[in-house]
PDB file of C-alpha atoms in Angstrom:
ATOM      1  CA  UNK A  21      -1.458  47.158   4.455  1.00  0.00           C
ATOM      2  CA  UNK A  22      -1.037  50.558   2.832  1.00  0.00           C
ATOM      3  CA  UNK A  23       2.641  49.906   2.111  1.00  0.00           C
ATOM      4  CA  UNK A  24       1.719  46.845   0.093  1.00  0.00           C
ATOM      5  CA  UNK A  25      -1.040  48.662  -1.806  1.00  0.00           C
ATOM      6  CA  UNK A  26       1.310  51.542  -2.576  1.00  0.00           C
ATOM      7  CA  UNK A  27       3.922  49.104  -3.885  1.00  0.00           C
ATOM      8  CA  UNK A  28       1.288  47.291  -5.961  1.00  0.00           C
ATOM      9  CA  UNK A  29       0.326  50.511  -7.734  1.00  0.00           C
ATOM     10  CA  UNK A  30       3.845  51.942  -7.996  1.00  0.00           C
ATOM     11  CA  UNK A  31       5.691  49.094  -9.700  1.00  0.00           C
ATOM     12  CA  UNK A  32       5.517  45.506 -10.910  1.00  0.00           C
ATOM     13  CA  UNK A  33       5.965  43.087  -8.014  1.00  0.00           C
ATOM     14  CA  UNK A  34       7.623  39.686  -8.111  1.00  0.00           C
ATOM     15  CA  UNK A  35       6.090  36.815  -6.139  1.00  0.00           C
ATOM     16  CA  UNK A  36       7.994  33.702  -5.102  1.00  0.00           C
ATOM     17  CA  UNK A  37       7.878  30.269  -6.740  1.00  0.00           C
ATOM     18  CA  UNK A  38       6.522  26.870  -5.805  1.00  0.00           C
ATOM     19  CA  UNK A  39       6.620  25.679  -2.202  1.00  0.00           C
ATOM     20  CA  UNK A  40       5.971  22.009  -2.968  1.00  0.00           C
ATOM     21  CA  UNK A  41       8.952  21.756  -5.330  1.00  0.00           C
ATOM     22  CA  UNK A  42      11.310  22.880  -2.608  1.00  0.00           C
ATOM     23  CA  UNK A  43       9.712  20.662   0.045  1.00  0.00           C
ATOM     24  CA  UNK A  44      10.221  17.639  -2.222  1.00  0.00           C
ATOM     25  CA  UNK A  45      13.914  18.465  -2.461  1.00  0.00           C
ATOM     26  CA  UNK A  46      14.199  18.057   1.315  1.00  0.00           C
ATOM     27  CA  UNK A  47      13.487  14.310   0.936  1.00  0.00           C
ATOM     28  CA  UNK A  48      11.721  14.218   4.287  1.00  0.00           C
ATOM     29  CA  UNK A  49      10.530  10.953   5.787  1.00  0.00           C
ATOM     30  CA  UNK A  50       6.978  10.438   7.028  1.00  0.00           C
ATOM     31  CA  UNK A  51       8.242  11.036  10.560  1.00  0.00           C
ATOM     32  CA  UNK A  52       8.708  14.725   9.672  1.00  0.00           C
ATOM     33  CA  UNK A  53       4.993  15.224   9.044  1.00  0.00           C
ATOM     34  CA  UNK A  54       2.284  15.527  11.733  1.00  0.00           C
ATOM     35  CA  UNK A  55       0.975  12.096  12.560  1.00  0.00           C
ATOM     36  CA  UNK A  56       3.338  10.551  10.032  1.00  0.00           C
ATOM     37  CA  UNK A  57       1.080  11.836   7.234  1.00  0.00           C
ATOM     38  CA  UNK A  58       3.608  12.124   4.418  1.00  0.00           C
ATOM     39  CA  UNK A  59       2.668  14.768   1.862  1.00  0.00           C
ATOM     40  CA  UNK A  60       0.873  16.965   4.413  1.00  0.00           C
ATOM     41  CA  UNK A  61       3.054  19.918   3.445  1.00  0.00           C
ATOM     42  CA  UNK A  62       1.111  22.524   5.396  1.00  0.00           C
ATOM     43  CA  UNK A  63       1.695  20.464   8.540  1.00  0.00           C
ATOM     44  CA  UNK A  64       5.434  21.155   8.264  1.00  0.00           C
ATOM     45  CA  UNK A  65       4.620  24.614   9.601  1.00  0.00           C
ATOM     46  CA  UNK A  66       4.202  22.859  12.958  1.00  0.00           C
ATOM     47  CA  UNK A  67       6.811  20.097  12.792  1.00  0.00           C
ATOM     48  CA  UNK A  68       9.565  21.622  10.611  1.00  0.00           C
ATOM     49  CA  UNK A  69       9.255  25.427  10.802  1.00  0.00           C
ATOM     50  CA  UNK A  70      12.971  25.934  10.144  1.00  0.00           C
ATOM     51  CA  UNK A  71      12.693  24.102   6.823  1.00  0.00           C
ATOM     52  CA  UNK A  72       9.812  26.313   5.745  1.00  0.00           C
ATOM     53  CA  UNK A  73      11.755  29.414   6.797  1.00  0.00           C
ATOM     54  CA  UNK A  74      14.730  28.255   4.741  1.00  0.00           C
ATOM     55  CA  UNK A  75      12.541  27.970   1.633  1.00  0.00           C
ATOM     56  CA  UNK A  76      11.220  31.488   2.224  1.00  0.00           C
ATOM     57  CA  UNK A  77      14.790  32.764   2.490  1.00  0.00           C
ATOM     58  CA  UNK A  78      15.733  31.072  -0.793  1.00  0.00           C
ATOM     59  CA  UNK A  79      13.055  33.024  -2.609  1.00  0.00           C
ATOM     60  CA  UNK A  80      13.858  36.251  -0.791  1.00  0.00           C
ATOM     61  CA  UNK A  81      17.540  35.831  -1.662  1.00  0.00           C
ATOM     62  CA  UNK A  82      16.491  35.253  -5.281  1.00  0.00           C
ATOM     63  CA  UNK A  83      14.826  38.683  -5.270  1.00  0.00           C
ATOM     64  CA  UNK A  84      11.133  38.019  -4.660  1.00  0.00           C
ATOM     65  CA  UNK A  85       9.263  41.101  -3.456  1.00  0.00           C
ATOM     66  CA  UNK A  86       6.560  38.921  -1.914  1.00  0.00           C
ATOM     67  CA  UNK A  87       6.614  35.496  -0.303  1.00  0.00           C
ATOM     68  CA  UNK A  88       3.530  33.359   0.212  1.00  0.00           C
ATOM     69  CA  UNK A  89       2.717  31.542   3.429  1.00  0.00           C
ATOM     70  CA  UNK A  90       2.779  27.739   3.534  1.00  0.00           C
ATOM     71  CA  UNK A  91      -1.014  27.641   3.901  1.00  0.00           C
ATOM     72  CA  UNK A  92      -2.412  26.647   0.507  1.00  0.00           C
ATOM     73  CA  UNK A  93      -4.433  23.847   2.124  1.00  0.00           C
ATOM     74  CA  UNK A  94      -4.838  25.225   5.635  1.00  0.00           C
ATOM     75  CA  UNK A  95      -8.545  25.959   5.606  1.00  0.00           C
ATOM     76  CA  UNK A  96     -10.755  24.105   8.082  1.00  0.00           C
ATOM     77  CA  UNK A  97     -12.157  21.644   5.570  1.00  0.00           C
ATOM     78  CA  UNK A  98      -8.771  20.590   4.213  1.00  0.00           C
ATOM     79  CA  UNK A  99      -7.274  20.298   7.683  1.00  0.00           C
ATOM     80  CA  UNK A 100     -10.120  17.992   8.675  1.00  0.00           C
ATOM     81  CA  UNK A 101      -8.612  15.445   6.288  1.00  0.00           C
ATOM     82  CA  UNK A 102      -5.509  15.382   8.512  1.00  0.00           C
ATOM     83  CA  UNK A 103      -7.389  15.517  11.838  1.00  0.00           C
ATOM     84  CA  UNK A 104      -6.039  19.007  12.549  1.00  0.00           C
ATOM     85  CA  UNK A 105      -9.076  21.223  12.002  1.00  0.00           C
ATOM     86  CA  UNK A 106      -9.031  22.260  15.662  1.00  0.00           C
ATOM     87  CA  UNK A 107      -5.599  23.830  15.044  1.00  0.00           C
ATOM     88  CA  UNK A 108      -6.593  25.787  11.928  1.00  0.00           C
ATOM     89  CA  UNK A 109      -6.230  29.253  13.446  1.00  0.00           C
ATOM     90  CA  UNK A 110      -2.870  28.474  15.047  1.00  0.00           C
ATOM     91  CA  UNK A 111      -1.433  26.766  11.966  1.00  0.00           C
ATOM     92  CA  UNK A 112      -2.223  29.799   9.829  1.00  0.00           C
ATOM     93  CA  UNK A 113      -0.928  32.220  12.437  1.00  0.00           C
ATOM     94  CA  UNK A 114       2.302  30.263  12.835  1.00  0.00           C
ATOM     95  CA  UNK A 115       2.821  30.013   9.074  1.00  0.00           C
ATOM     96  CA  UNK A 116       2.357  33.770   8.762  1.00  0.00           C
ATOM     97  CA  UNK A 117       4.787  34.440  11.592  1.00  0.00           C
ATOM     98  CA  UNK A 118       7.438  32.216   9.983  1.00  0.00           C
ATOM     99  CA  UNK A 119       7.152  34.171   6.727  1.00  0.00           C
ATOM    100  CA  UNK A 120       7.033  37.553   8.471  1.00  0.00           C
ATOM    101  CA  UNK A 121      10.221  36.787  10.415  1.00  0.00           C
ATOM    102  CA  UNK A 122      11.947  35.744   7.205  1.00  0.00           C
ATOM    103  CA  UNK A 123      10.852  38.861   5.317  1.00  0.00           C
ATOM    104  CA  UNK A 124      11.850  41.181   8.168  1.00  0.00           C
ATOM    105  CA  UNK A 125      15.531  40.584   7.345  1.00  0.00           C
ATOM    106  CA  UNK A 126      15.087  42.264   3.955  1.00  0.00           C
ATOM    107  CA  UNK A 127      14.008  45.732   2.851  1.00  0.00           C
ATOM    108  CA  UNK A 128      10.587  46.311   1.304  1.00  0.00           C
ATOM    109  CA  UNK A 129       9.383  42.728   1.225  1.00  0.00           C
ATOM    110  CA  UNK A 130       5.798  41.632   1.765  1.00  0.00           C
ATOM    111  CA  UNK A 131       4.099  38.510   3.093  1.00  0.00           C
ATOM    112  CA  UNK A 132       1.030  37.184   1.293  1.00  0.00           C
ATOM    113  CA  UNK A 133      -1.363  34.901   3.149  1.00  0.00           C
ATOM    114  CA  UNK A 134      -2.313  32.126   0.736  1.00  0.00           C
ATOM    115  CA  UNK A 135      -5.763  30.508   0.734  1.00  0.00           C
ATOM    116  CA  UNK A 136      -6.323  27.636  -1.708  1.00  0.00           C
ATOM    117  CA  UNK A 137      -9.493  25.650  -2.480  1.00  0.00           C
ATOM    118  CA  UNK A 138     -11.370  23.519   0.057  1.00  0.00           C
ATOM    119  CA  UNK A 139     -11.626  20.584  -2.321  1.00  0.00           C
ATOM    120  CA  UNK A 140     -15.395  20.991  -2.627  1.00  0.00           C
ATOM    121  CA  UNK A 141     -17.339  22.479  -5.540  1.00  0.00           C
ATOM    122  CA  UNK A 142     -20.437  24.279  -4.246  1.00  0.00           C
ATOM    123  CA  UNK A 143     -21.462  25.256  -7.778  1.00  0.00           C
ATOM    124  CA  UNK A 144     -21.612  21.617  -8.756  1.00  0.00           C
ATOM    125  CA  UNK A 145     -24.586  19.283  -8.525  1.00  0.00           C
ATOM    126  CA  UNK A 146     -22.260  16.340  -7.928  1.00  0.00           C
ATOM    127  CA  UNK A 147     -23.508  14.433  -4.880  1.00  0.00           C
ATOM    128  CA  UNK A 148     -20.297  14.517  -2.816  1.00  0.00           C
ATOM    129  CA  UNK A 149     -18.462  17.655  -3.942  1.00  0.00           C
ATOM    130  CA  UNK A 150     -21.507  19.895  -4.254  1.00  0.00           C
ATOM    131  CA  UNK A 151     -23.347  19.262  -0.999  1.00  0.00           C
ATOM    132  CA  UNK A 152     -21.213  21.189   1.516  1.00  0.00           C
ATOM    133  CA  UNK A 153     -23.235  24.054   3.034  1.00  0.00           C
ATOM    134  CA  UNK A 154     -22.033  27.489   1.967  1.00  0.00           C
ATOM    135  CA  UNK A 155     -21.787  28.625   5.575  1.00  0.00           C
ATOM    136  CA  UNK A 156     -19.312  25.791   6.239  1.00  0.00           C
ATOM    137  CA  UNK A 157     -17.158  26.875   3.321  1.00  0.00           C
ATOM    138  CA  UNK A 158     -17.205  30.506   4.417  1.00  0.00           C
ATOM    139  CA  UNK A 159     -16.343  29.532   7.994  1.00  0.00           C
ATOM    140  CA  UNK A 160     -13.465  27.354   6.750  1.00  0.00           C
ATOM    141  CA  UNK A 161     -11.934  30.386   5.058  1.00  0.00           C
ATOM    142  CA  UNK A 162     -12.878  32.804   7.841  1.00  0.00           C
ATOM    143  CA  UNK A 163     -10.852  30.922  10.460  1.00  0.00           C
ATOM    144  CA  UNK A 164      -7.944  30.723   8.051  1.00  0.00           C
ATOM    145  CA  UNK A 165      -8.058  34.430   7.214  1.00  0.00           C
ATOM    146  CA  UNK A 166      -8.188  35.361  10.903  1.00  0.00           C
ATOM    147  CA  UNK A 167      -5.115  33.250  11.612  1.00  0.00           C
ATOM    148  CA  UNK A 168      -3.180  34.768   8.725  1.00  0.00           C
ATOM    149  CA  UNK A 169      -4.107  38.281   9.822  1.00  0.00           C
ATOM    150  CA  UNK A 170      -3.083  37.529  13.407  1.00  0.00           C
ATOM    151  CA  UNK A 171       0.296  36.361  12.115  1.00  0.00           C
ATOM    152  CA  UNK A 172       0.921  39.692  10.389  1.00  0.00           C
ATOM    153  CA  UNK A 173       0.492  39.124   6.651  1.00  0.00           C
ATOM    154  CA  UNK A 174       0.345  42.174   4.389  1.00  0.00           C
ATOM    155  CA  UNK A 175      -2.391  40.830   2.098  1.00  0.00           C
ATOM    156  CA  UNK A 176      -4.464  37.758   1.388  1.00  0.00           C
ATOM    157  CA  UNK A 177      -4.362  35.819  -1.874  1.00  0.00           C
ATOM    158  CA  UNK A 178      -7.297  33.555  -2.700  1.00  0.00           C
ATOM    159  CA  UNK A 179      -5.677  31.375  -5.321  1.00  0.00           C
ATOM    160  CA  UNK A 180      -6.163  28.539  -7.781  1.00  0.00           C
ATOM    161  CA  UNK A 181      -9.889  29.186  -7.782  1.00  0.00           C
ATOM    162  CA  UNK A 182     -11.942  26.746  -9.818  1.00  0.00           C
ATOM    163  CA  UNK A 183     -15.449  27.377  -8.446  1.00  0.00           C
ATOM    164  CA  UNK A 184     -16.981  30.842  -8.514  1.00  0.00           C
ATOM    165  CA  UNK A 185     -19.256  30.322  -5.512  1.00  0.00           C
ATOM    166  CA  UNK A 186     -16.320  29.119  -3.432  1.00  0.00           C
ATOM    167  CA  UNK A 187     -14.283  32.152  -4.525  1.00  0.00           C
ATOM    168  CA  UNK A 188     -17.089  34.453  -3.407  1.00  0.00           C
ATOM    169  CA  UNK A 189     -17.285  32.703  -0.024  1.00  0.00           C
ATOM    170  CA  UNK A 190     -13.532  33.091   0.423  1.00  0.00           C
ATOM    171  CA  UNK A 191     -13.648  36.803  -0.372  1.00  0.00           C
ATOM    172  CA  UNK A 192     -16.504  37.349   2.063  1.00  0.00           C
ATOM    173  CA  UNK A 193     -14.592  35.416   4.712  1.00  0.00           C
ATOM    174  CA  UNK A 194     -11.442  37.493   4.251  1.00  0.00           C
ATOM    175  CA  UNK A 195     -13.131  40.913   4.186  1.00  0.00           C
ATOM    176  CA  UNK A 196     -13.399  41.317   7.997  1.00  0.00           C
ATOM    177  CA  UNK A 197      -9.582  41.247   8.290  1.00  0.00           C
ATOM    178  CA  UNK A 198      -9.391  44.618   6.539  1.00  0.00           C
ATOM    179  CA  UNK A 199      -6.409  43.349   4.529  1.00  0.00           C
ATOM    180  CA  UNK A 200      -5.961  43.792   0.770  1.00  0.00           C
ATOM    181  CA  UNK A 201      -7.466  40.824  -1.077  1.00  0.00           C
ATOM    182  CA  UNK A 202      -6.257  39.355  -4.357  1.00  0.00           C
ATOM    183  CA  UNK A 203      -8.089  36.656  -6.291  1.00  0.00           C
ATOM    184  CA  UNK A 204      -6.507  34.226  -8.744  1.00  0.00           C
ATOM    185  CA  UNK A 205      -8.515  31.787 -10.825  1.00  0.00           C
ATOM    186  CA  UNK A 206      -7.095  28.882 -12.793  1.00  0.00           C
ATOM    187  CA  UNK A 207      -7.831  27.835 -16.369  1.00  0.00           C
ATOM    188  CA  UNK A 208      -6.806  24.459 -17.830  1.00  0.00           C
ATOM    189  CA  UNK A 209      -5.696  24.334 -21.444  1.00  0.00           C
ATOM    190  CA  UNK A 210      -9.193  24.794 -22.853  1.00  0.00           C
ATOM    191  CA  UNK A 211      -9.383  28.278 -21.317  1.00  0.00           C
ATOM    192  CA  UNK A 212     -12.258  27.914 -18.854  1.00  0.00           C
ATOM    193  CA  UNK A 213     -12.424  27.152 -15.151  1.00  0.00           C
ATOM    194  CA  UNK A 214     -13.227  23.619 -14.030  1.00  0.00           C
ATOM    195  CA  UNK A 215     -16.996  24.177 -14.182  1.00  0.00           C
ATOM    196  CA  UNK A 216     -16.894  26.151 -17.422  1.00  0.00           C
ATOM    197  CA  UNK A 217     -16.539  29.791 -16.302  1.00  0.00           C
ATOM    198  CA  UNK A 218     -14.546  31.942 -18.777  1.00  0.00           C
ATOM    199  CA  UNK A 219     -12.242  34.764 -17.705  1.00  0.00           C
ATOM    200  CA  UNK A 220     -14.694  37.577 -18.472  1.00  0.00           C
ATOM    201  CA  UNK A 221     -17.441  36.060 -16.308  1.00  0.00           C
ATOM    202  CA  UNK A 222     -14.979  35.317 -13.520  1.00  0.00           C
ATOM    203  CA  UNK A 223     -13.659  38.864 -13.456  1.00  0.00           C
ATOM    204  CA  UNK A 224     -17.056  40.533 -13.702  1.00  0.00           C
ATOM    205  CA  UNK A 225     -18.357  38.351 -10.865  1.00  0.00           C
ATOM    206  CA  UNK A 226     -15.501  39.012  -8.445  1.00  0.00           C
ATOM    207  CA  UNK A 227     -14.323  42.518  -9.344  1.00  0.00           C
ATOM    208  CA  UNK A 228     -17.203  44.221  -7.567  1.00  0.00           C
ATOM    209  CA  UNK A 229     -16.567  42.456  -4.252  1.00  0.00           C
ATOM    210  CA  UNK A 230     -13.875  44.843  -3.050  1.00  0.00           C
ATOM    211  CA  UNK A 231     -10.823  42.927  -4.233  1.00  0.00           C
ATOM    212  CA  UNK A 232      -7.586  44.783  -4.918  1.00  0.00           C
ATOM    213  CA  UNK A 233      -6.141  42.646  -7.718  1.00  0.00           C
ATOM    214  CA  UNK A 234      -7.265  39.830 -10.000  1.00  0.00           C
ATOM    215  CA  UNK A 235      -5.384  37.289 -12.025  1.00  0.00           C
ATOM    216  CA  UNK A 236      -4.585  33.805 -13.221  1.00  0.00           C
ATOM    217  CA  UNK A 237      -2.366  31.111 -11.747  1.00  0.00           C
ATOM    218  CA  UNK A 238      -1.493  27.413 -12.014  1.00  0.00           C
ATOM    219  CA  UNK A 239      -2.714  24.730 -14.492  1.00  0.00           C
ATOM    220  CA  UNK A 240      -0.658  25.983 -17.461  1.00  0.00           C
ATOM    221  CA  UNK A 241       2.475  27.809 -18.467  1.00  0.00           C
ATOM    222  CA  UNK A 242       2.711  31.414 -19.680  1.00  0.00           C
ATOM    223  CA  UNK A 243       1.737  30.696 -23.300  1.00  0.00           C
ATOM    224  CA  UNK A 244      -1.588  29.070 -22.474  1.00  0.00           C
ATOM    225  CA  UNK A 245      -2.461  31.883 -20.045  1.00  0.00           C
ATOM    226  CA  UNK A 246      -1.920  34.647 -22.563  1.00  0.00           C
ATOM    227  CA  UNK A 247      -5.491  34.795 -24.004  1.00  0.00           C
ATOM    228  CA  UNK A 248      -6.923  35.362 -20.503  1.00  0.00           C
ATOM    229  CA  UNK A 249      -4.253  37.971 -19.732  1.00  0.00           C
ATOM    230  CA  UNK A 250      -4.958  39.703 -23.044  1.00  0.00           C
ATOM    231  CA  UNK A 251      -8.658  40.035 -22.171  1.00  0.00           C
ATOM    232  CA  UNK A 252      -7.903  41.268 -18.655  1.00  0.00           C
ATOM    233  CA  UNK A 253      -5.332  43.794 -19.861  1.00  0.00           C
ATOM    234  CA  UNK A 254      -7.891  45.382 -22.184  1.00  0.00           C
ATOM    235  CA  UNK A 255     -10.934  45.179 -19.920  1.00  0.00           C
ATOM    236  CA  UNK A 256     -10.023  44.937 -16.222  1.00  0.00           C
ATOM    237  CA  UNK A 257      -9.663  47.994 -14.011  1.00  0.00           C
ATOM    238  CA  UNK A 258      -7.722  46.080 -11.327  1.00  0.00           C
ATOM    239  CA  UNK A 259      -4.002  45.270 -11.275  1.00  0.00           C
ATOM    240  CA  UNK A 260      -3.421  41.898 -12.937  1.00  0.00           C
ATOM    241  CA  UNK A 261      -1.550  38.913 -11.475  1.00  0.00           C
ATOM    242  CA  UNK A 262       0.057  36.299 -13.709  1.00  0.00           C
ATOM    243  CA  UNK A 263       1.571  33.315 -11.922  1.00  0.00           C
ATOM    244  CA  UNK A 264       2.119  30.405 -14.340  1.00  0.00           C
ATOM    245  CA  UNK A 265       3.569  26.956 -13.886  1.00  0.00           C
ATOM    246  CA  UNK A 266       6.941  26.105 -15.397  1.00  0.00           C
ATOM    247  CA  UNK A 267       5.090  24.937 -18.483  1.00  0.00           C
ATOM    248  CA  UNK A 268       2.426  22.283 -18.837  1.00  0.00           C
ATOM    249  CA  UNK A 269       2.781  19.266 -16.553  1.00  0.00           C
ATOM    250  CA  UNK A 270       4.293  16.129 -18.061  1.00  0.00           C
ATOM    251  CA  UNK A 271       3.639  12.644 -16.682  1.00  0.00           C
ATOM    252  CA  UNK A 272       6.974  11.026 -15.904  1.00  0.00           C
ATOM    253  CA  UNK A 273       6.716   7.650 -14.172  1.00  0.00           C
ATOM    254  CA  UNK A 274       3.404   8.672 -12.661  1.00  0.00           C
ATOM    255  CA  UNK A 275       4.621  12.049 -11.376  1.00  0.00           C
ATOM    256  CA  UNK A 276       3.865  15.526 -12.677  1.00  0.00           C
ATOM    257  CA  UNK A 277       7.045  17.177 -13.944  1.00  0.00           C
ATOM    258  CA  UNK A 278       7.602  20.668 -15.311  1.00  0.00           C
ATOM    259  CA  UNK A 279      10.347  21.163 -17.869  1.00  0.00           C
ATOM    260  CA  UNK A 280      10.265  24.885 -18.693  1.00  0.00           C
ATOM    261  CA  UNK A 281      13.700  26.263 -17.867  1.00  0.00           C
ATOM    262  CA  UNK A 282      14.254  29.570 -16.070  1.00  0.00           C
ATOM    263  CA  UNK A 283      15.619  31.145 -19.254  1.00  0.00           C
ATOM    264  CA  UNK A 284      12.650  30.139 -21.401  1.00  0.00           C
ATOM    265  CA  UNK A 285      10.107  31.208 -18.796  1.00  0.00           C
ATOM    266  CA  UNK A 286      11.889  34.525 -18.283  1.00  0.00           C
ATOM    267  CA  UNK A 287      11.868  35.276 -22.002  1.00  0.00           C
ATOM    268  CA  UNK A 288       8.152  34.594 -22.235  1.00  0.00           C
ATOM    269  CA  UNK A 289       7.381  36.719 -19.183  1.00  0.00           C
ATOM    270  CA  UNK A 290       9.512  39.573 -20.517  1.00  0.00           C
ATOM    271  CA  UNK A 291       7.332  39.621 -23.634  1.00  0.00           C
ATOM    272  CA  UNK A 292       4.213  39.629 -21.440  1.00  0.00           C
ATOM    273  CA  UNK A 293       5.391  42.619 -19.387  1.00  0.00           C
ATOM    274  CA  UNK A 294       6.364  44.514 -22.530  1.00  0.00           C
ATOM    275  CA  UNK A 295       2.959  43.968 -24.139  1.00  0.00           C
ATOM    276  CA  UNK A 296       0.548  44.021 -21.191  1.00  0.00           C
ATOM    277  CA  UNK A 297       1.218  47.005 -18.982  1.00  0.00           C
ATOM    278  CA  UNK A 298      -1.550  46.266 -16.489  1.00  0.00           C
ATOM    279  CA  UNK A 299       0.202  43.083 -15.356  1.00  0.00           C
ATOM    280  CA  UNK A 300       1.473  44.269 -11.980  1.00  0.00           C
ATOM    281  CA  UNK A 301       2.399  40.973 -10.308  1.00  0.00           C
ATOM    282  CA  UNK A 302       4.249  38.018 -11.768  1.00  0.00           C
ATOM    283  CA  UNK A 303       5.667  34.936 -10.105  1.00  0.00           C
ATOM    284  CA  UNK A 304       5.891  31.192 -10.386  1.00  0.00           C
ATOM    285  CA  UNK A 305       3.512  28.364  -9.549  1.00  0.00           C
ATOM    286  CA  UNK A 306       4.042  24.590  -9.858  1.00  0.00           C
ATOM    287  CA  UNK A 307       7.516  23.516 -10.905  1.00  0.00           C
ATOM    288  CA  UNK A 308       9.172  26.905 -10.480  1.00  0.00           C
ATOM    289  CA  UNK A 309      12.268  27.206  -8.312  1.00  0.00           C
ATOM    290  CA  UNK A 310      14.407  29.930  -6.739  1.00  0.00           C
ATOM    291  CA  UNK A 311      16.412  29.984  -9.983  1.00  0.00           C
ATOM    292  CA  UNK A 312      13.256  30.817 -11.962  1.00  0.00           C
ATOM    293  CA  UNK A 313      12.614  33.702  -9.569  1.00  0.00           C
ATOM    294  CA  UNK A 314      16.234  34.852  -9.734  1.00  0.00           C
ATOM    295  CA  UNK A 315      16.085  35.086 -13.510  1.00  0.00           C
ATOM    296  CA  UNK A 316      12.727  36.881 -13.407  1.00  0.00           C
ATOM    297  CA  UNK A 317      14.221  39.377 -10.935  1.00  0.00           C
ATOM    298  CA  UNK A 318      17.145  40.075 -13.246  1.00  0.00           C
ATOM    299  CA  UNK A 319      14.806  40.557 -16.186  1.00  0.00           C
ATOM    300  CA  UNK A 320      12.549  42.933 -14.257  1.00  0.00           C
ATOM    301  CA  UNK A 321      15.492  44.961 -13.008  1.00  0.00           C
ATOM    302  CA  UNK A 322      16.816  45.255 -16.556  1.00  0.00           C
ATOM    303  CA  UNK A 323      13.435  46.436 -17.833  1.00  0.00           C
ATOM    304  CA  UNK A 324      13.196  49.066 -15.117  1.00  0.00           C
ATOM    305  CA  UNK A 325      16.826  50.265 -15.391  1.00  0.00           C
ATOM    306  CA  UNK A 326      17.176  53.870 -16.616  1.00  0.00           C
ATOM    307  CA  UNK A 327      18.412  54.320 -20.173  1.00  0.00           C
ATOM    308  CA  UNK A 328      21.925  55.862 -20.121  1.00  0.00           C
TER     309      UNK A 328
END
């Protein structure tokens, strides 16, 4: 835990890229997923652990300082959709162990336990999405956090947050692990979270809950994130995370595609690091690949190289 916190404050860290992009490249059949449930990517932790380990190694070989566990949707409530809620603790523990084993082959690498949304919106008054008891949401994250901690992660990342009450429940659920906690919210193009929360309200709400870093991920590319990062750089006292998609999603034959090349994304992120010195973690979300991370690594190493 302390090693990760020291690294976070000593230098800019590079996270990995998208997991789903790499899983799609495997062209797995439904037989590879638990219960034949194609698209249940988190379930591959159980049925195809070697494939998940290979993806981790791709990002580690590309130069990522931190890899994220394959647990974005491994909270109790999401796993209920796949009839695997009773395995929530073990799935998270196993996913953490896969990542920890992969990272152990490299020097000074860290494993981040990822916790994504439950799919419910407790802040909403919508009849279906807003009626889940808060104690159920907290318990869903608590079991997940315990499993990740048991598997040996260095920190927990509560990511792609779009509901402030849910984010608070997730933070409370992760606190008993004693691990560093990072919180990432997501803003669509119009610059507010799904239920209308702007970046200043989101940060003020969560910053006093004992988190160790705060940032923005998913939904958009680097350009659209910049106003939120600008506000955080001038006002936040926590290290800032910035983990964009490879540009805005484009609908191609009914599928979301991301066209921002590694070179373009790297140039944009270089400008961000030069201008906003409190950005201490960068990485890639949807559509990013090991090549995006490789180019970001090269850029970061060049920026940090001593001047002859």
